[in-house]
Backbone as numpy.savetxt, mean C-alpha at the origin, in Angstrom:
# Nx Ny Nz CAx CAy CAz Cx Cy Cz
9.71 6.86 -9.84 8.88 7.55 -10.79 9.10 6.92 -12.16
8.04 6.67 -12.85 8.12 6.04 -14.17 8.33 7.05 -15.27
8.35 6.55 -16.49 8.54 7.45 -17.62 7.34 8.39 -17.78
7.63 9.58 -18.24 6.57 10.55 -18.47 5.77 10.16 -19.70
4.48 10.22 -19.59 3.58 9.90 -20.71 2.70 11.12 -20.95
2.89 11.74 -22.08 2.15 12.96 -22.41 1.03 12.64 -23.41
-0.08 13.30 -23.22 -1.17 13.19 -24.18 -0.92 14.17 -25.33
-1.20 13.73 -26.52 -1.08 14.60 -27.70 -2.43 15.27 -27.91
-2.58 16.46 -27.34 -3.87 17.15 -27.37 -4.30 17.52 -28.78
-3.33 17.78 -29.63 -3.71 18.09 -31.02 -4.30 16.87 -31.70
-3.72 15.71 -31.46 -4.25 14.48 -32.06 -5.60 14.12 -31.45
-5.79 14.43 -30.17 -7.06 14.12 -29.50 -8.17 15.01 -30.04
-7.85 16.28 -30.20 -8.85 17.21 -30.73 -10.13 17.22 -29.92
-11.25 17.05 -30.62 -12.57 17.09 -29.97 -13.06 15.71 -29.55
-12.25 14.69 -29.75 -12.69 13.35 -29.38 -12.81 13.20 -27.86
-13.62 12.24 -27.45 -13.79 11.95 -26.03 -12.44 11.53 -25.44
-12.05 12.17 -24.35 -10.74 11.90 -23.75 -10.58 10.45 -23.31
-11.65 9.85 -22.77 -11.56 8.46 -22.33 -11.24 7.54 -23.50
-11.80 7.82 -24.65 -11.52 7.00 -25.84 -10.15 7.33 -26.42
-9.88 8.61 -26.59 -8.64 9.03 -27.25 -7.41 8.77 -26.40
-7.55 8.84 -25.10 -6.40 8.65 -24.21 -6.31 7.24 -23.65
-7.16 6.35 -24.11 -7.19 4.99 -23.58 -5.88 4.25 -23.72
-5.22 4.42 -24.86 -3.95 3.73 -25.07 -2.88 4.21 -24.10
-2.82 5.52 -23.90 -1.85 6.08 -22.96 -2.17 5.63 -21.55
-3.45 5.63 -21.20 -3.85 5.18 -19.86 -3.48 3.72 -19.64
-3.67 2.89 -20.65 -3.31 1.48 -20.53 -1.80 1.31 -20.33
-1.02 2.10 -21.06 0.43 2.05 -20.91 0.84 2.47 -19.50
0.20 3.50 -18.98 0.49 3.95 -17.61 0.14 2.87 -16.60
-0.96 2.18 -16.81 -1.36 1.10 -15.92 -0.32 -0.02 -15.94
0.16 -0.37 -17.11 1.20 -1.40 -17.21 2.48 -0.95 -16.51
2.84 0.33 -16.69 4.02 0.86 -15.99 3.84 0.75 -14.48
2.64 1.12 -14.00 2.37 1.08 -12.57 2.41 -0.35 -12.05
1.82 -1.28 -12.78 1.85 -2.68 -12.38 3.28 -3.20 -12.26
4.12 -2.86 -13.23 5.53 -3.28 -13.18 6.22 -2.67 -11.96
5.91 -1.41 -11.69 6.51 -0.73 -10.54 6.10 -1.40 -9.23
4.83 -1.71 -9.07 4.38 -2.31 -7.82 4.98 -3.70 -7.63
5.20 -4.43 -8.72 5.87 -5.73 -8.61 7.30 -5.55 -8.14
8.01 -4.56 -8.70 9.39 -4.29 -8.29 9.46 -3.91 -6.82
8.54 -3.05 -6.38 8.53 -2.62 -4.98 8.24 -3.81 -4.08
7.26 -4.62 -4.46 6.92 -5.80 -3.67 8.09 -6.76 -3.54
8.87 -6.89 -4.61 10.02 -7.80 -4.57 11.17 -7.24 -3.74
11.25 -5.92 -3.62 12.34 -5.33 -2.84 11.98 -5.19 -1.36
10.70 -5.26 -1.03 10.27 -5.14 0.37 10.64 -6.41 1.13
10.71 -6.28 2.44 11.06 -7.42 3.27 9.96 -8.49 3.12
10.35 -9.73 2.89 9.32 -10.76 2.68 8.62 -11.12 4.00
7.36 -11.46 3.88 6.62 -11.95 5.03 6.66 -13.47 5.04
6.65 -14.06 6.22 6.57 -15.53 6.26 5.28 -16.00 5.59
5.33 -17.15 4.96 4.18 -17.68 4.24 2.98 -17.85 5.17
3.21 -18.22 6.42 2.08 -18.39 7.34 1.34 -17.08 7.56
2.08 -15.97 7.66 1.46 -14.66 7.85 0.72 -14.25 6.58
1.35 -14.42 5.43 0.71 -14.08 4.16 -0.58 -14.88 3.99
-0.52 -16.16 4.29 -1.69 -17.02 4.16 -2.81 -16.60 5.10
-2.46 -16.30 6.34 -3.47 -15.85 7.31 -4.12 -14.55 6.86
-3.32 -13.61 6.39 -3.87 -12.32 5.94 -4.76 -12.49 4.72
-4.36 -13.34 3.80 -5.17 -13.61 2.61 -6.49 -14.24 3.01
-6.43 -15.23 3.89 -7.65 -15.90 4.35 -8.56 -14.92 5.09
-7.99 -14.09 5.93 -8.77 -13.10 6.66 -9.47 -12.13 5.71
-8.76 -11.67 4.70 -9.36 -10.76 3.73 -10.51 -11.43 3.00
-10.32 -12.67 2.59 -11.39 -13.40 1.90 -12.61 -13.55 2.80
-12.40 -13.89 4.06 -13.52 -14.05 4.99 -14.24 -12.73 5.24
-13.48 -11.65 5.34 -14.10 -10.34 5.55 -14.90 -9.91 4.33
-14.41 -10.23 3.13 -15.15 -9.91 1.91 -16.45 -10.69 1.86
-16.42 -11.96 2.27 -17.66 -12.77 2.32 -18.63 -12.17 3.34
-18.11 -11.82 4.51 -18.94 -11.24 5.56 -19.57 -9.93 5.10
-18.83 -9.14 4.35 -19.33 -7.84 3.88 -20.56 -8.00 2.99
-20.65 -9.11 2.28 -21.80 -9.34 1.39 -23.07 -9.61 2.18
-22.94 -10.21 3.36 -24.12 -10.55 4.15 -24.36 -9.56 5.29
-23.29 -8.98 5.81 -23.44 -8.05 6.93 -22.32 -7.01 6.90
-22.55 -5.93 6.16 -21.52 -4.89 6.07 -21.09 -4.34 7.43
-22.03 -4.21 8.36 -21.66 -3.69 9.68 -20.77 -4.66 10.44
-21.04 -5.96 10.32 -20.18 -6.94 10.97 -18.79 -6.90 10.35
-18.71 -6.73 9.03 -17.41 -6.64 8.36 -16.67 -5.39 8.83
-17.39 -4.31 9.01 -16.77 -3.08 9.51 -16.28 -3.25 10.94
-17.06 -3.97 11.75 -16.62 -4.24 13.12 -15.36 -5.09 13.11
-15.33 -6.09 12.23 -14.13 -6.94 12.11 -12.93 -6.11 11.68
-13.13 -5.19 10.75 -12.03 -4.33 10.29 -11.54 -3.45 11.43
-12.45 -2.94 12.21 -12.05 -2.11 13.36 -11.24 -2.93 14.36
-11.67 -4.17 14.59 -10.93 -5.04 15.51 -9.54 -5.36 14.95
-9.47 -5.58 13.65 -8.19 -5.84 13.00 -7.28 -4.62 13.12
-7.85 -3.44 12.95 -7.09 -2.20 13.09 -6.52 -2.07 14.50
-7.35 -2.33 15.50 -6.90 -2.24 16.90 -5.82 -3.27 17.19
-5.98 -4.46 16.64 -4.98 -5.51 16.82 -3.65 -5.10 16.18
-3.72 -4.52 14.98 -2.51 -4.08 14.30 -1.79 -3.01 15.11
-2.53 -2.07 15.66 -1.93 -1.00 16.44 -1.21 -1.58 17.66
-1.85 -2.53 18.34 -1.22 -3.14 19.51 -0.02 -4.00 19.14
-0.16 -4.79 18.08 0.91 -5.71 17.69 2.13 -4.99 17.13
1.95 -3.80 16.58 3.05 -3.10 15.91 3.78 -2.09 16.80
3.31 -1.88 18.02 3.91 -0.86 18.88 5.40 -1.10 19.10
5.76 -2.26 19.64 7.17 -2.52 19.92 7.99 -2.73 18.65
7.47 -3.41 17.65 8.24 -3.50 16.41 8.57 -2.12 15.82
7.64 -1.17 15.93 7.91 0.17 15.42 9.07 0.81 16.19
9.06 0.64 17.50 10.15 1.20 18.31 11.48 0.52 18.01
11.45 -0.81 17.89 12.68 -1.54 17.59 13.21 -1.17 16.20
12.32 -1.06 15.23 12.73 -0.71 13.87 13.35 0.69 13.83
12.78 1.58 14.62 13.31 2.95 14.66 14.75 2.96 15.17
15.06 2.05 16.11 16.41 1.96 16.65 17.36 1.23 15.71
16.84 0.23 14.99 17.69 -0.68 14.21 17.91 -0.28 12.76
17.05 0.54 12.20 17.12 0.81 10.76 17.17 2.31 10.48
17.89 2.66 9.43 17.88 4.04 8.96 16.53 4.29 8.28
16.17 5.55 8.08 14.92 5.82 7.35 14.90 5.18 5.96
16.02 5.18 5.28 16.09 4.56 3.96 15.89 3.07 4.00
16.51 2.43 5.00 16.35 0.98 5.15 14.90 0.62 5.48
14.28 1.40 6.36 12.89 1.15 6.72 11.99 1.32 5.50
12.22 2.36 4.72 11.41 2.61 3.53 11.50 1.45 2.55
12.71 0.99 2.29 12.90 -0.13 1.37 12.23 -1.39 1.89
12.43 -1.68 3.15 11.86 -2.89 3.74 10.33 -2.88 3.72
9.75 -1.69 3.90 8.30 -1.58 3.94 7.67 -1.35 2.56
8.50 -1.10 1.56 7.97 -0.84 0.22 7.32 0.52 0.11
7.86 1.49 0.86 7.32 2.85 0.90 8.43 3.85 0.63
8.06 5.11 0.45 9.09 6.13 0.42 9.43 6.50 1.88
10.49 7.25 2.07 10.94 7.53 3.43 9.90 8.27 4.25
9.21 9.22 3.65 8.19 9.98 4.38 7.05 9.07 4.84
6.57 8.21 3.95 5.48 7.31 4.30 5.93 6.30 5.35
7.16 5.81 5.26 7.68 4.87 6.25 7.79 5.54 7.62
8.29 6.77 7.64 8.41 7.52 8.90 7.04 7.71 9.54
6.05 8.08 8.73 4.70 8.31 9.26 4.06 7.00 9.75
4.29 5.91 9.03 3.74 4.63 9.45 4.34 4.20 10.79
5.65 4.29 10.89 6.31 3.89 12.13 5.89 4.79 13.28
5.73 6.07 13.02 5.29 7.00 14.07 3.86 6.68 14.51
3.00 6.36 13.56 1.62 6.03 13.91 1.57 4.78 14.78
2.28 3.73 14.36 2.27 2.50 15.15 3.05 2.65 16.44
4.11 3.43 16.45 4.92 3.62 17.65 4.37 4.68 18.58
3.35 5.39 18.11 2.67 6.43 18.88 3.60 7.56 19.29
4.38 8.03 18.31 5.16 9.24 18.52 4.87 10.19 17.38
5.28 11.42 17.53 5.04 12.42 16.50 5.91 12.12 15.27
5.31 12.16 14.09 6.12 11.93 12.90 7.07 13.08 12.60
6.97 14.16 13.34 7.77 15.35 13.09 8.97 15.48 13.99
9.22 14.49 14.85 10.43 14.57 15.68 11.46 13.60 15.21
């Protein structure tokens, strides 16, 4: 959690909130950007080949979406199904090998989100 940023409602008065609060919003955005960089650096690194493939796939899907949104949606659905199949055993192995805290750090998530992700891919209840 980042530093608390409060709006000075008395200073804002009757001015448009988007204009009056713009500076605070910009500061919050910078805080968030710094946070996401820190989380990304602490998460387990992906091999360059995987990162490159995912980047290329995203670019191709974005191009496809401009000419055929339904084809792009079909590709996304296929990617989703592939991810579910490819992650089944890794989710089970990770559950055995890592504590919830270790999994959260490696995935760049909080413990609850990591538990739910692993449960979804491992096809078990996130509540057990």
